[in-house]
Amino acid sequence: GAGVSQSPSNKVTEKGKDVELRCDPISGHTALYWYRQSLGQGLEFLIYFQGNSAPDKSGLPSDRFSAERTGGSVSTLTIQRTQQEDSAVYLCASSLTGDGGYTFGSGTRLTVV
Amino acid sequence: KQEVTQIPAALSVPEGENLVLNCSFTDSAIYNLQWFRQDPGKGLTSLLLIQSSQREQTSGRLNASLDKSSGRSTLYIAASQPGDSATYLCAVRDYTGKLIFGQGTTLQVKP
């Protein structure tokens, strides 16, 4: 597609439920990134994919968070047993390797009630 | 560990002023540096990308410079307009591919 697409754009879930966030990167972009932005905070790196592998998972805040990428394209970020502190905007970005810059999606606003 | 700092945290100027936003980073081993704009409740829009071998990039009223050896970048906005009001984020890409962000400068341009 022309840009990075994320779905849903908004998600309200009850505490303790699992959620899945989807990112569809720009076609041909081999690198995919997930970031989190809490209210009034900066961007927090979560995980990075090169193709289908994740060389850097250092930003995942707990074992409730996981992510996968299939076919070198779509990625899913899963949060299990959601907590209120998981409420944030989750942003996905993709990039060509080499000298490409990042292109961000519009994000998924997650609210845990 | 790479750290990115942006000064000032907030800035309010009258329309028409030229202004400079500052970004500094602690590790000069960067692949590139990118400036983004974020409007309230929105995602990030890329403004300018400077490769590590470059000194500056220009797009319209925006000019970004990079001094890798001193760990500094500036974003110059000429003839500011109310539509420029947003948060401006600086980010450096390290050689692992990770993009590390500053906390941003929130700009308000008053008519």
Short mmCIF file of C-alpha atoms in Angstrom, two decimals:
data_model
loop_
_atom_site.label_atom_id
_atom_site.label_comp_id
_atom_site.label_asym_id
_atom_site.label_seq_id
_atom_site.Cartn_x
_atom_site.Cartn_y
_atom_site.Cartn_z
CA GLY A 1 0.00 0.00 0.00
CA ALA A 2 0.90 3.65 -0.15
CA GLY A 3 1.45 4.00 3.57
CA VAL A 4 1.68 2.06 6.82
CA SER A 5 -1.75 0.88 7.87
CA GLN A 6 -2.69 0.05 11.46
CA SER A 7 -5.86 -1.46 12.79
CA PRO A 8 -7.93 -0.92 14.75
CA SER A 9 -7.47 2.82 15.09
CA ASN A 10 -9.08 2.70 18.52
CA LYS A 11 -9.57 -0.17 20.94
CA VAL A 12 -11.24 -0.16 24.33
CA THR A 13 -10.83 -3.36 26.29
CA GLU A 14 -11.50 -4.60 29.77
CA LYS A 15 -8.65 -5.26 32.14
CA GLY A 16 -7.50 -8.84 31.86
CA LYS A 17 -8.57 -9.35 28.24
CA ASP A 18 -6.14 -10.08 25.40
CA VAL A 19 -5.80 -7.70 22.45
CA GLU A 20 -4.22 -7.93 19.02
CA LEU A 21 -2.95 -4.92 17.14
CA ARG A 22 -2.20 -5.15 13.45
CA CYS A 23 0.34 -3.37 11.27
CA ASP A 24 0.49 -3.54 7.49
CA PRO A 25 3.78 -1.99 6.35
CA ILE A 26 4.63 -0.35 3.07
CA SER A 27 5.08 -2.98 0.38
CA GLY A 28 8.73 -3.92 0.02
CA HIS A 29 9.82 -2.52 3.38
CA THR A 30 11.79 -5.25 5.08
CA ALA A 31 12.14 -3.59 8.48
CA LEU A 32 9.17 -3.12 10.80
CA TYR A 33 9.10 -1.45 14.20
CA TRP A 34 6.65 -1.15 17.07
CA TYR A 35 6.69 1.82 19.43
CA ARG A 36 4.47 2.86 22.29
CA GLN A 37 3.54 6.40 23.29
CA SER A 38 1.89 6.88 26.65
CA LEU A 39 -0.01 10.06 27.47
CA GLY A 40 2.42 12.95 27.68
CA GLN A 41 5.41 10.65 27.22
CA GLY A 42 7.96 10.13 24.50
CA LEU A 43 8.13 7.22 22.12
CA GLU A 44 9.19 3.94 23.68
CA PHE A 45 10.76 1.30 21.45
CA LEU A 46 9.13 -2.13 21.76
CA ILE A 47 10.40 -4.48 19.06
CA TYR A 48 12.03 -4.51 15.64
CA PHE A 49 11.65 -7.01 12.80
CA GLN A 50 14.00 -7.57 9.91
CA GLY A 51 12.02 -9.78 7.56
CA ASN A 52 10.22 -12.26 9.81
CA SER A 53 12.86 -12.38 12.52
CA ALA A 54 13.09 -10.08 15.52
CA PRO A 55 16.75 -9.30 16.27
CA ASP A 56 15.78 -6.84 18.98
CA LYS A 57 12.99 -7.57 21.45
CA SER A 58 14.61 -5.59 24.22
CA GLY A 59 11.83 -3.05 24.48
CA LEU A 60 8.96 -5.41 25.25
CA PRO A 61 7.89 -4.36 28.77
CA SER A 62 6.85 -7.79 30.03
CA ASP A 63 6.18 -11.35 28.93
CA ARG A 64 2.54 -10.37 28.39
CA PHE A 65 3.70 -8.65 25.21
CA SER A 66 4.57 -10.59 22.07
CA ALA A 67 4.78 -9.86 18.39
CA GLU A 68 5.10 -11.78 15.20
CA ARG A 69 5.52 -11.05 11.55
CA THR A 70 4.58 -13.38 8.74
CA GLY A 71 5.55 -13.40 5.09
CA GLY A 72 7.82 -10.44 5.66
CA SER A 73 4.74 -8.24 5.69
CA VAL A 74 1.93 -7.95 8.25
CA SER A 75 2.83 -7.84 11.93
CA THR A 76 0.66 -8.47 14.97
CA LEU A 77 1.40 -7.15 18.44
CA THR A 78 -0.41 -9.15 21.11
CA ILE A 79 -0.93 -8.02 24.67
CA GLN A 80 -2.21 -10.69 27.03
CA ARG A 81 -4.09 -10.01 30.26
CA THR A 82 -4.14 -6.28 29.63
CA GLN A 83 -3.51 -3.88 32.49
CA GLN A 84 -4.46 -0.23 32.80
CA GLU A 85 -0.84 0.82 32.39
CA ASP A 86 -0.92 -0.71 28.91
CA SER A 87 -3.17 2.15 27.82
CA ALA A 88 -1.24 4.08 25.18
CA VAL A 89 -0.96 4.74 21.48
CA TYR A 90 0.85 1.91 19.73
CA LEU A 91 2.68 3.05 16.63
CA CYS A 92 4.10 0.94 13.86
CA ALA A 93 6.72 2.05 11.36
CA SER A 94 8.41 0.46 8.39
CA SER A 95 11.65 1.16 6.60
CA LEU A 96 13.78 -0.07 3.78
CA THR A 97 17.12 -1.33 4.95
CA GLY A 98 20.01 0.82 3.89
CA ASP A 99 19.47 4.53 3.95
CA GLY A 100 15.72 4.65 4.13
CA GLY A 101 13.89 6.69 6.68
CA TYR A 102 10.96 5.50 8.75
CA THR A 103 7.32 5.84 7.77
CA PHE A 104 4.84 5.66 10.62
CA GLY A 105 1.25 4.54 10.68
CA SER A 106 -1.46 6.55 12.42
CA GLY A 107 -1.36 4.29 15.45
CA THR A 108 -3.80 2.30 17.55
CA ARG A 109 -5.11 4.04 20.64
CA LEU A 110 -5.57 1.35 23.29
CA THR A 111 -7.62 2.09 26.38
CA VAL A 112 -7.82 -0.51 29.13
CA VAL A 113 -10.74 0.05 31.49
CA LYS B 1 23.56 3.89 25.52
CA GLN B 2 22.34 6.45 23.01
CA GLU B 3 20.36 9.32 24.49
CA VAL B 4 18.61 12.03 22.51
CA THR B 5 17.76 15.38 24.06
CA GLN B 6 15.66 18.15 22.59
CA ILE B 7 15.73 21.76 23.71
CA PRO B 8 13.53 23.63 24.37
CA ALA B 9 10.70 21.38 25.54
CA ALA B 10 8.18 24.02 24.52
CA LEU B 11 8.28 27.16 22.45
CA SER B 12 5.73 29.87 21.72
CA VAL B 13 6.41 32.45 19.01
CA PRO B 14 4.42 35.02 17.03
CA GLU B 15 3.61 34.26 13.43
CA GLY B 16 6.35 35.15 10.97
CA GLU B 17 9.33 34.49 13.22
CA ASN B 18 12.22 32.30 12.19
CA LEU B 19 13.04 29.69 14.80
CA VAL B 20 15.49 26.94 15.64
CA LEU B 21 14.83 23.67 17.39
CA ASN B 22 17.77 21.82 18.88
CA CYS B 23 18.55 18.13 19.14
CA SER B 24 21.61 16.53 20.69
CA PHE B 25 22.70 12.90 20.90
CA THR B 26 25.36 11.21 23.01
CA ASP B 27 26.77 8.64 20.60
CA SER B 28 28.01 9.89 17.24
CA ALA B 29 27.82 6.39 15.71
CA ILE B 30 24.52 7.00 13.96
CA TYR B 31 23.26 5.83 10.60
CA ASN B 32 20.97 8.79 10.01
CA LEU B 33 18.84 11.37 11.79
CA GLN B 34 15.21 12.09 11.07
CA TRP B 35 12.93 14.95 12.09
CA PHE B 36 9.24 14.25 12.53
CA ARG B 37 6.16 16.29 13.24
CA GLN B 38 3.31 15.05 15.41
CA ASP B 39 -0.06 16.77 15.62
CA PRO B 40 -2.21 16.14 18.73
CA GLY B 41 -3.80 12.70 18.61
CA LYS B 42 -2.08 11.85 15.35
CA GLY B 43 0.79 9.72 14.15
CA LEU B 44 4.21 10.94 13.06
CA THR B 45 4.90 12.68 9.79
CA SER B 46 8.44 12.59 8.48
CA LEU B 47 9.86 16.03 7.69
CA LEU B 48 13.51 15.56 6.84
CA LEU B 49 16.00 12.69 6.77
CA ILE B 50 19.73 13.38 6.98
CA GLN B 51 22.18 10.58 6.31
CA SER B 52 25.28 10.42 8.51
CA SER B 53 27.45 11.59 5.61
CA GLN B 54 25.31 14.65 4.95
CA ARG B 55 25.43 18.06 6.60
CA GLU B 56 21.94 19.36 5.87
CA GLN B 57 18.65 18.83 4.13
CA THR B 58 16.05 21.36 3.03
CA SER B 59 12.36 21.11 2.29
CA GLY B 60 10.41 24.31 1.70
CA ARG B 61 10.65 26.49 4.80
CA LEU B 62 12.44 23.75 6.74
CA ASN B 63 16.17 23.23 6.96
CA ALA B 64 17.83 20.58 9.09
CA SER B 65 21.54 20.42 9.81
CA LEU B 66 23.66 17.64 11.24
CA ASP B 67 27.02 17.85 12.99
CA LYS B 68 27.72 14.24 13.79
CA SER B 69 31.04 14.82 15.51
CA SER B 70 29.51 17.16 18.07
CA GLY B 71 26.29 15.16 18.35
CA ARG B 72 23.98 17.95 17.28
CA SER B 73 21.20 18.67 14.84
CA THR B 74 19.05 21.74 14.37
CA LEU B 75 15.74 22.22 12.63
CA TYR B 76 15.29 25.71 11.26
CA ILE B 77 11.77 26.88 10.43
CA ALA B 78 11.55 30.05 8.39
CA ALA B 79 8.63 32.48 8.51
CA SER B 80 6.61 30.38 10.96
CA GLN B 81 2.86 29.98 10.48
CA PRO B 82 0.08 28.93 12.87
CA GLY B 83 -0.18 25.70 10.89
CA ASP B 84 3.35 24.85 12.03
CA SER B 85 2.05 24.38 15.58
CA ALA B 86 2.81 20.78 16.55
CA THR B 87 5.33 18.67 18.43
CA TYR B 88 8.62 18.21 16.62
CA LEU B 89 10.56 15.03 17.29
CA CYS B 90 14.18 14.28 16.52
CA ALA B 91 15.29 10.66 16.19
CA VAL B 92 18.61 9.00 15.46
CA ARG B 93 18.92 5.60 13.83
CA ASP B 94 21.75 3.50 15.17
CA TYR B 95 23.54 0.72 13.32
CA THR B 96 21.22 -1.94 14.73
CA GLY B 97 18.35 -0.22 12.93
CA LYS B 98 16.66 1.08 16.07
CA LEU B 99 15.28 4.63 16.02
CA ILE B 100 15.83 6.49 19.28
CA PHE B 101 13.66 9.53 19.94
CA GLY B 102 14.03 12.71 21.88
CA GLN B 103 11.17 13.92 24.05
CA GLY B 104 10.14 16.51 21.49
CA THR B 105 9.66 20.26 21.30
CA THR B 106 6.07 21.48 21.39
CA LEU B 107 5.74 24.54 19.19
CA GLN B 108 2.93 27.05 19.26
CA VAL B 109 2.82 29.73 16.60
CA LYS B 110 0.42 32.52 17.52
CA PRO B 111 -1.45 34.44 14.80
#
